[in-house]
Tab-separated table of C-alpha atoms and ligand atoms in Angstrom:
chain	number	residue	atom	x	y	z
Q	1	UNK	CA	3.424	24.458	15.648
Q	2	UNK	CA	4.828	20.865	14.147
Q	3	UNK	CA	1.918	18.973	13.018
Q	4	UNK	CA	0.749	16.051	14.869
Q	5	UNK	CA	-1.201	13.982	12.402
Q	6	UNK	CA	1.855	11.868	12.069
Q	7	UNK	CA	2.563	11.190	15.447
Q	8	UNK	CA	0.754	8.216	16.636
Q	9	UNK	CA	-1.961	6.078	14.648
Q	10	UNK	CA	-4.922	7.724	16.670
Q	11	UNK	CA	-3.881	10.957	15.240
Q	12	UNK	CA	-3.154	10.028	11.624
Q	13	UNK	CA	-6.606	8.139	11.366
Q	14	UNK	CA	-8.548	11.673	12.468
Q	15	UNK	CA	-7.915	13.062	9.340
Q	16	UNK	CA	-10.933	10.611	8.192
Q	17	UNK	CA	-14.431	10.199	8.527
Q	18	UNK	CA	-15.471	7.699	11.260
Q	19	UNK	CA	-16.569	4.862	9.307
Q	20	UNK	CA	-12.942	4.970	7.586
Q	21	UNK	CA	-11.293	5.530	10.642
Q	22	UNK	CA	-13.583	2.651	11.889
Q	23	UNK	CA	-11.498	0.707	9.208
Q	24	UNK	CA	-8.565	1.377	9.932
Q	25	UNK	CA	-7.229	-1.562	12.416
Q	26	UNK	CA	-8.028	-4.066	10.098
Q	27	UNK	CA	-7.469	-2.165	6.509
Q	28	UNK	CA	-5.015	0.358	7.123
Q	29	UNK	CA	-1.151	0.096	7.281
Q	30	UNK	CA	0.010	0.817	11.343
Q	31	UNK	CA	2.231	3.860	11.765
Q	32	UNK	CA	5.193	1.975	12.515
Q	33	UNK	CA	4.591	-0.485	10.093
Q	34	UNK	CA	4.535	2.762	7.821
Q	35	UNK	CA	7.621	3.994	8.911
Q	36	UNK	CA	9.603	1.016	8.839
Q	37	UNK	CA	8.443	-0.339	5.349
Q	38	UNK	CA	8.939	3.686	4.139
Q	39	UNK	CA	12.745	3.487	4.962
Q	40	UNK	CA	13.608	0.414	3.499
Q	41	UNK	CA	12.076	1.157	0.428
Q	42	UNK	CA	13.596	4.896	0.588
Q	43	UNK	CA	16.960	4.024	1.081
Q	44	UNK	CA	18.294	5.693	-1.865
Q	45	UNK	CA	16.907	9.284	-2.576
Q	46	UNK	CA	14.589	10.389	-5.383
Q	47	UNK	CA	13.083	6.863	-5.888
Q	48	UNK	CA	9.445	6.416	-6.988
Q	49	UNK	CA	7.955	4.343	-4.776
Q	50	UNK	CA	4.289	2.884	-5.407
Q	51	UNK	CA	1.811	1.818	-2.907
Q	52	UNK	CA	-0.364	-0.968	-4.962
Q	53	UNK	CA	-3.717	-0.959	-3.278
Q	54	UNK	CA	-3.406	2.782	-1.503
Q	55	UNK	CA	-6.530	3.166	0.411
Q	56	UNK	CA	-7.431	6.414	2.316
Q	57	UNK	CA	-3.581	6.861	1.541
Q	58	UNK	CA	-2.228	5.769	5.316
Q	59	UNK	CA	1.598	4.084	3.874
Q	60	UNK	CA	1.802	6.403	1.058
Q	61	UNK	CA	1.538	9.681	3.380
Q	62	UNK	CA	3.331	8.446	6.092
Q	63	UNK	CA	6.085	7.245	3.691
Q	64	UNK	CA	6.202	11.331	1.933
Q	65	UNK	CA	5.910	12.517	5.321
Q	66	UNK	CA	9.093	10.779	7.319
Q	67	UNK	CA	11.409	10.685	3.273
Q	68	UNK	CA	11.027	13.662	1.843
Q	69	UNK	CA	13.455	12.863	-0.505
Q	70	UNK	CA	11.383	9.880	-2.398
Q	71	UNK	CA	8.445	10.138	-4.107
Q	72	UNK	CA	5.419	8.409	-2.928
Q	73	UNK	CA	2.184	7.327	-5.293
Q	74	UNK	CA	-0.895	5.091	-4.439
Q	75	UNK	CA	-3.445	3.340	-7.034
Q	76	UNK	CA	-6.471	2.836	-5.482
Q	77	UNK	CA	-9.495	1.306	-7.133
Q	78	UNK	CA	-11.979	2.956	-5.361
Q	79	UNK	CA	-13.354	6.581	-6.047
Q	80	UNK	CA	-14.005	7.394	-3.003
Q	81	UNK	CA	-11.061	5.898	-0.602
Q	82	UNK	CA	-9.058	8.104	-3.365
Q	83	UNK	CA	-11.392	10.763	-2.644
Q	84	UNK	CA	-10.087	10.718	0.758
Q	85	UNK	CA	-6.621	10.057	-0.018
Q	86	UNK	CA	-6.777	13.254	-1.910
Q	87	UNK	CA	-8.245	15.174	0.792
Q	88	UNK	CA	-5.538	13.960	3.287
Q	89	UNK	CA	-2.905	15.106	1.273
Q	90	UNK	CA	-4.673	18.630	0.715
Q	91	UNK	CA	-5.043	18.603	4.670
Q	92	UNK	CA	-1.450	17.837	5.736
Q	93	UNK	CA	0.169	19.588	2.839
Q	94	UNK	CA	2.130	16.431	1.517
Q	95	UNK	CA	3.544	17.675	-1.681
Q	96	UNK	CA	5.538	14.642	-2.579
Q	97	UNK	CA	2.463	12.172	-1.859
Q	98	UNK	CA	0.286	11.726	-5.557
Q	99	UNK	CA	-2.865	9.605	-5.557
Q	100	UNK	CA	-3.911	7.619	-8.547
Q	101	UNK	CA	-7.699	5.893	-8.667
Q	102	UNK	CA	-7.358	3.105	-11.142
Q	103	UNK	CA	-7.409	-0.732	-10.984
Q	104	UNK	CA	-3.425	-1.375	-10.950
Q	105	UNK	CA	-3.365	-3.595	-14.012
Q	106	UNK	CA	-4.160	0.010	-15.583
Q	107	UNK	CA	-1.199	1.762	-14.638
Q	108	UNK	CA	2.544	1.382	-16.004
Q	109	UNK	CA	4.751	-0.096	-13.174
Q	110	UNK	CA	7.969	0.356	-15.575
Q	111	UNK	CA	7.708	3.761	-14.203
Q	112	UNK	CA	8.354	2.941	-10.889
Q	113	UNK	CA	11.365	2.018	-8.800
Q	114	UNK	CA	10.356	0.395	-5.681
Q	115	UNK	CA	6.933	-1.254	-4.445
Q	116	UNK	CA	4.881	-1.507	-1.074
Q	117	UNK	CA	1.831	-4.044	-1.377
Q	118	UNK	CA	-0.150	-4.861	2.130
Q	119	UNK	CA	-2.005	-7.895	0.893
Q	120	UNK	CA	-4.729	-5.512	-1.661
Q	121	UNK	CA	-6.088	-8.863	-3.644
Q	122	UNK	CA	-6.869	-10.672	0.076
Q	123	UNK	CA	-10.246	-9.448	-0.521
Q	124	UNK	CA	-11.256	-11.367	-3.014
Q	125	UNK	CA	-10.980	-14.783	-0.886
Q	126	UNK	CA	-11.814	-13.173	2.577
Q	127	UNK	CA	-16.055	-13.217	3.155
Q	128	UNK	CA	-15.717	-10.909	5.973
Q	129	UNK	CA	-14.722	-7.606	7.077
Q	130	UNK	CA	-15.131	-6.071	3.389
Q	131	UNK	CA	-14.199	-2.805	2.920
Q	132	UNK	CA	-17.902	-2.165	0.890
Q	133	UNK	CA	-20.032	-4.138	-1.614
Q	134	UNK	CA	-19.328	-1.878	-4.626
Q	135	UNK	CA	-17.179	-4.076	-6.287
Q	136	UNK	CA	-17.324	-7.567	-7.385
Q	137	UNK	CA	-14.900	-10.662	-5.619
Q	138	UNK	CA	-13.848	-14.148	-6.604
Q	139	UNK	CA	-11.052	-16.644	-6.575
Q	140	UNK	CA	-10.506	-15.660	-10.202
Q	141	UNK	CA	-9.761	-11.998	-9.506
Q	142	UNK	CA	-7.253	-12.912	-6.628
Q	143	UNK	CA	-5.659	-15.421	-9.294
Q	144	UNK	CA	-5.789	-13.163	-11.747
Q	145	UNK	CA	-4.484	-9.556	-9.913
Q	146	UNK	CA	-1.540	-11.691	-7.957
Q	147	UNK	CA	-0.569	-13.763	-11.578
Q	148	UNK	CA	-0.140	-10.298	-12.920
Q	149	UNK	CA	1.415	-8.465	-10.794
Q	150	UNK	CA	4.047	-11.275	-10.333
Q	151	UNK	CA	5.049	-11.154	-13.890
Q	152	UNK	CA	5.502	-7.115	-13.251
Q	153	UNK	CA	7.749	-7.808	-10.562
Q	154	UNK	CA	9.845	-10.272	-12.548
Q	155	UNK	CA	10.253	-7.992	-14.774
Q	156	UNK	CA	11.702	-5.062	-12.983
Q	157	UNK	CA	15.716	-4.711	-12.326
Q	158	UNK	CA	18.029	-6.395	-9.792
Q	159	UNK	CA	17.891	-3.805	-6.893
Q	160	UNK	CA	14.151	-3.377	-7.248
Q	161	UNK	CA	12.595	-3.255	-3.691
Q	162	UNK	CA	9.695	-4.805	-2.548
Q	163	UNK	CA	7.858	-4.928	0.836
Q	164	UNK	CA	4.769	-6.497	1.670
Q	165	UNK	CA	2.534	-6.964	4.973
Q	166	UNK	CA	0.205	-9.918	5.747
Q	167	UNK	CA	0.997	-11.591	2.022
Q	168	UNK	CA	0.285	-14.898	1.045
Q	169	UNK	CA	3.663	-14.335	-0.906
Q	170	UNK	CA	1.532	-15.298	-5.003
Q	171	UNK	CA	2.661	-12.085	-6.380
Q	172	UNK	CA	6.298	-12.369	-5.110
Q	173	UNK	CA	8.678	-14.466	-7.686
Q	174	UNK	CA	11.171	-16.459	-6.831
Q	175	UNK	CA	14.217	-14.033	-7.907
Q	176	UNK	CA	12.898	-11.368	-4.969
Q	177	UNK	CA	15.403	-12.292	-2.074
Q	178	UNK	CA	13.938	-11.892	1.768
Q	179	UNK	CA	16.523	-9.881	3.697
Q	180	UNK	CA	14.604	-8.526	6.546
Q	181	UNK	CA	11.256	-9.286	8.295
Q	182	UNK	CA	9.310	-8.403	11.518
Q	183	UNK	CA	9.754	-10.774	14.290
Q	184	UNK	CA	6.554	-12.371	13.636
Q	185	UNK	CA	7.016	-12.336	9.562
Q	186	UNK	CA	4.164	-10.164	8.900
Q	187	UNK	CA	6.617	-7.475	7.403
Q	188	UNK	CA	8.722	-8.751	4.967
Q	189	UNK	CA	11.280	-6.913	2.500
Q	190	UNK	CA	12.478	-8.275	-0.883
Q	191	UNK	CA	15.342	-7.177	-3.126
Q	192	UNK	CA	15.462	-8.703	-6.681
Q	193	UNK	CA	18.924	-10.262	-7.231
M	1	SAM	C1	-5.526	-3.735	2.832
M	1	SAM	S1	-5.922	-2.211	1.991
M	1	SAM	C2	-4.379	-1.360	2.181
M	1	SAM	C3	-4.442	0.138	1.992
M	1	SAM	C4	-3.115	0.878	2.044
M	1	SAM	N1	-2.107	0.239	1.209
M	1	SAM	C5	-2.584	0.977	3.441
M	1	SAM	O1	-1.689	0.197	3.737
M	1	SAM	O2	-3.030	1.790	4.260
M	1	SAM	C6	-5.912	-2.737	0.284
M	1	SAM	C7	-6.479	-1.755	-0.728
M	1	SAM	O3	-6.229	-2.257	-2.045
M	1	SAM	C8	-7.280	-1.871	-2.903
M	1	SAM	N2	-7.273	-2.758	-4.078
M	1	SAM	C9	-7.587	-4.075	-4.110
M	1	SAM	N3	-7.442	-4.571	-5.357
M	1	SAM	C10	-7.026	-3.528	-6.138
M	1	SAM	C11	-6.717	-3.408	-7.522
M	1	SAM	N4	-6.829	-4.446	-8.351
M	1	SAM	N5	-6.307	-2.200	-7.991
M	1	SAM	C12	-6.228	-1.113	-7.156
M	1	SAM	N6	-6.537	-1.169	-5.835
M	1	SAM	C13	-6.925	-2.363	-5.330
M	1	SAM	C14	-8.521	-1.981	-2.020
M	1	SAM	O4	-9.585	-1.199	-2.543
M	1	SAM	C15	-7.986	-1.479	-0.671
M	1	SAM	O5	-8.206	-0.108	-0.530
């Protein structure tokens, strides 16, 4: 029998706990969302492609799941949305789906081709709907995590892709070029020129 985890957001989300599933509306990348942002950024095969802020691991196993071909990672900050992320992939047998659980600014992003960011620093300036109150927010952070990883991104290659959902476009620099969004520009893909 095909799996059906896949299949439709209801579906996907039961591989979690209720409180994350709870979460997963407001926290968690949409199916088709996940599908669409997956094949723009796995347009050419045997890509790594890195999910910065991965969650439970919703984009990055979705992504695996529908291109094979690409390799899919997360970093995720917290131990136990990794935790999960991990057990997901166990679950649904992803083998080209690898979880990470650092703070981003820890991990090398010269070793990786293509990027997917849904808006991870947001929670810094937002004072509702946190995902917990393990961690510490401020301005400074959000300053500080989108300053950095915009200087990442300006360093990568012409042809680097980039796609982010419900940004507030810091992190992007000006030599990524928009050339495709969702009708209502909550989607939007970047190639650096
Ligand atoms: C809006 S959620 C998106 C989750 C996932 N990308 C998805 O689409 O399903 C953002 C995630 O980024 C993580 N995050 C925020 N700042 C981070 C940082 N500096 N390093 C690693 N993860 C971070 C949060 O813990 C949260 O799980």
């Amino acid at each position: 029998m095909r799996p059906t985890w896949f299949l439709t957001d209801a579906s996907f989300d039961w591989l979690y706990p209720e409180r994350i599933q709870q979460m997963s509306r407001r926290h968690w990348t949409p199916l088709g969302i996940a599908k669409k942002a997956a094949g723009f950024l796995a347009a050419e095969e045997g890509k790594n492609i890195l999910d910065i802020g991965s969650g439970v691991g919703k984009f990055t196993l979705i992504g695996a799941h529908y291109y094979p071909l690409s390799a899919f990672y997360g970093v995720e900050q917290r131990s136990e949305l990794h935790h999960y992320a991990l057990a997901a992939k166990e679950y649904t047998k992803t083998e080209n789906a690898a979880f990470i659980n650092l703070n981003f600014t820890q991990v090398d992003l010269a070793a990786y081709d293509h990027f997917y960011f849904y808006n991870a620093f947001f929670e810094n300036l937002d004072t509702k709907d946190r995902i917990d109150h393990q961690i510490e927010y401020s301005d400074s952070l959000y300053q500080y995590y989108s300053r950095y990883l915009y200087k990442e991104l300006d360093k990568k290659p012409a042809g680097t892709r980039l796609v982010t959902f419900h940004s507030l476009e810091d992190e992007v620099p000006p030599g990524y070029q928009l050339v495709d969004a969702s009708k209502d520009f909550l989607l939007k893909m970047w190639m650096k020129r």
